[in-house]
Amino acid sequence: MLLALPAFSFPTLALRRPLRSELRIDVDLPPASLEAELAALDRRLRTPGDALHACATWPAPLPGLYFRHREADGEHFVYVVDGASGRLAGYTVFNRLIEIDRRSDRHVRSPHSKYAPAWQGRGLASAVYAWALARGICLVSGARQSPAAFALWQSLGRRQPLHYVDIRDKRIHDLGPSVDAARRDLLTTRMFLAGAGWTATALRRAGVLHDAG
């Protein structure tokens, strides 16, 4: 059972509008490289004395799984572990963005996920993103994405309002629920999901979002 995603209301947003266009998709990690990275992390999670071994353990909103979580320098790392085997299925890191100012940095992170091929397509990353959104963390997509990452944002965009934003001059500028092809191709154009409790007015008042102009 996935965590319920929070509501976010923009005055001009068409509710639950499906995404009809793609951002830049040019990231695809080779399976062997991915498996090697996850195996190394799995060993660290099991090794007493390692920083990862000390991660907090939380129940996951998916049957048979649990989360291991740590926070370092304001970034969140969520490791999803198979309860039956104790093996790492994959992880999501919520990175800070160097492109934004301090006011936005308090509330915004950019998620990046890596999950083993056997676990892909089972809603793990979606559950982890929902965990972050429920904590009030606003999410911004990366400048480049893998096909799986783009599909995940498409899915989230069907469940709650999603906006495009332009990141420039250390600020996040709201572009609305859709943009043209030329705008989508710019590296500064990203997708934005608001965390629980945020409204458009509150985001502007907090200095997180700014007008496009």
PDB file of N, CA and C in Angstrom, residues 24-25 27 35-36 40 44 46 49 61 64 97 103 121-122 131 133 136 147 159 170 176 193 203:
ATOM      1  N   ARG A  24      14.609  15.779 -21.122  1.00  0.00           N
ATOM      2  CA  ARG A  24      15.776  15.126 -21.706  1.00  0.00           C
ATOM      3  C   ARG A  24      16.001  13.749 -21.072  1.00  0.00           C
ATOM      4  N   ILE A  25      15.983  12.704 -21.907  1.00  0.00           N
ATOM      5  CA  ILE A  25      16.197  11.345 -21.421  1.00  0.00           C
ATOM      6  C   ILE A  25      17.472  10.813 -22.068  1.00  0.00           C
ATOM      7  N   VAL A  27      20.051   9.126 -19.754  1.00  0.00           N
ATOM      8  CA  VAL A  27      20.791   8.448 -18.701  1.00  0.00           C
ATOM      9  C   VAL A  27      20.303   7.012 -18.611  1.00  0.00           C
ATOM     10  N   GLU A  35      24.361  -3.327 -10.566  1.00  0.00           N
ATOM     11  CA  GLU A  35      24.403  -4.453  -9.624  1.00  0.00           C
ATOM     12  C   GLU A  35      25.645  -4.382  -8.738  1.00  0.00           C
ATOM     13  N   ALA A  36      26.778  -3.985  -9.306  1.00  0.00           N
ATOM     14  CA  ALA A  36      28.021  -3.894  -8.532  1.00  0.00           C
ATOM     15  C   ALA A  36      27.905  -2.811  -7.464  1.00  0.00           C
ATOM     16  N   ALA A  40      27.917  -3.447  -3.314  1.00  0.00           N
ATOM     17  CA  ALA A  40      28.846  -2.771  -2.404  1.00  0.00           C
ATOM     18  C   ALA A  40      28.094  -2.088  -1.267  1.00  0.00           C
ATOM     19  N   ARG A  44      28.022  -2.810   2.964  1.00  0.00           N
ATOM     20  CA  ARG A  44      28.205  -1.764   3.968  1.00  0.00           C
ATOM     21  C   ARG A  44      27.050  -1.739   4.971  1.00  0.00           C
ATOM     22  N   ARG A  46      25.513  -4.180   6.042  1.00  0.00           N
ATOM     23  CA  ARG A  46      25.639  -5.347   6.907  1.00  0.00           C
ATOM     24  C   ARG A  46      26.903  -5.334   7.771  1.00  0.00           C
ATOM     25  N   GLY A  49      30.043  -1.085  12.353  1.00  0.00           N
ATOM     26  CA  GLY A  49      31.055  -0.033  12.355  1.00  0.00           C
ATOM     27  C   GLY A  49      30.979   0.873  11.147  1.00  0.00           C
ATOM     28  N   PRO A  61       5.951   1.173   3.270  1.00  0.00           N
ATOM     29  CA  PRO A  61       4.534   1.044   2.920  1.00  0.00           C
ATOM     30  C   PRO A  61       4.283   0.003   1.841  1.00  0.00           C
ATOM     31  N   GLY A  64       6.597  -6.799   2.814  1.00  0.00           N
ATOM     32  CA  GLY A  64       7.830  -7.571   2.698  1.00  0.00           C
ATOM     33  C   GLY A  64       9.092  -6.743   2.589  1.00  0.00           C
ATOM     34  N   LEU A  97      20.397  20.961  -4.224  1.00  0.00           N
ATOM     35  CA  LEU A  97      20.690  21.543  -5.535  1.00  0.00           C
ATOM     36  C   LEU A  97      21.568  22.770  -5.363  1.00  0.00           C
ATOM     37  N   ARG A 103      17.022  29.931   0.713  1.00  0.00           N
ATOM     38  CA  ARG A 103      15.612  29.850   1.099  1.00  0.00           C
ATOM     39  C   ARG A 103      14.961  28.626   0.458  1.00  0.00           C
ATOM     40  N   GLY A 121      10.012  -1.441 -11.554  1.00  0.00           N
ATOM     41  CA  GLY A 121       8.630  -1.558 -11.976  1.00  0.00           C
ATOM     42  C   GLY A 121       7.678  -2.046 -10.899  1.00  0.00           C
ATOM     43  N   ARG A 122       8.135  -2.116  -9.639  1.00  0.00           N
ATOM     44  CA  ARG A 122       7.287  -2.596  -8.545  1.00  0.00           C
ATOM     45  C   ARG A 122       6.829  -1.487  -7.608  1.00  0.00           C
ATOM     46  N   TRP A 131       7.143   9.036   0.492  1.00  0.00           N
ATOM     47  CA  TRP A 131       7.650   9.234   1.855  1.00  0.00           C
ATOM     48  C   TRP A 131       8.199  10.653   2.000  1.00  0.00           C
ATOM     49  N   LEU A 133       7.574  13.341   0.048  1.00  0.00           N
ATOM     50  CA  LEU A 133       6.506  14.329  -0.130  1.00  0.00           C
ATOM     51  C   LEU A 133       5.652  14.447   1.129  1.00  0.00           C
ATOM     52  N   GLY A 136       6.812  16.814   3.682  1.00  0.00           N
ATOM     53  CA  GLY A 136       6.819  18.218   3.309  1.00  0.00           C
ATOM     54  C   GLY A 136       7.974  18.626   2.426  1.00  0.00           C
ATOM     55  N   PRO A 147      14.954   6.557 -18.685  1.00  0.00           N
ATOM     56  CA  PRO A 147      13.555   6.266 -19.050  1.00  0.00           C
ATOM     57  C   PRO A 147      12.706   5.894 -17.836  1.00  0.00           C
ATOM     58  N   ARG A 159      -1.106  11.516 -10.309  1.00  0.00           N
ATOM     59  CA  ARG A 159      -1.717  11.384  -8.984  1.00  0.00           C
ATOM     60  C   ARG A 159      -1.883  12.723  -8.277  1.00  0.00           C
ATOM     61  N   LYS A 170      19.599  31.374  -9.357  1.00  0.00           N
ATOM     62  CA  LYS A 170      19.444  30.809  -8.006  1.00  0.00           C
ATOM     63  C   LYS A 170      17.992  30.733  -7.545  1.00  0.00           C
ATOM     64  N   GLY A 176       4.150  26.715 -14.886  1.00  0.00           N
ATOM     65  CA  GLY A 176       2.808  26.175 -15.065  1.00  0.00           C
ATOM     66  C   GLY A 176       2.810  24.685 -15.381  1.00  0.00           C
ATOM     67  N   LEU A 193       7.215  18.910  -7.814  1.00  0.00           N
ATOM     68  CA  LEU A 193       6.118  18.404  -6.994  1.00  0.00           C
ATOM     69  C   LEU A 193       6.244  19.009  -5.607  1.00  0.00           C
ATOM     70  N   LEU A 203       4.360  28.678  -0.947  1.00  0.00           N
ATOM     71  CA  LEU A 203       5.648  28.502  -1.606  1.00  0.00           C
ATOM     72  C   LEU A 203       6.242  29.837  -2.042  1.00  0.00           C
TER      73      LEU A 203
END
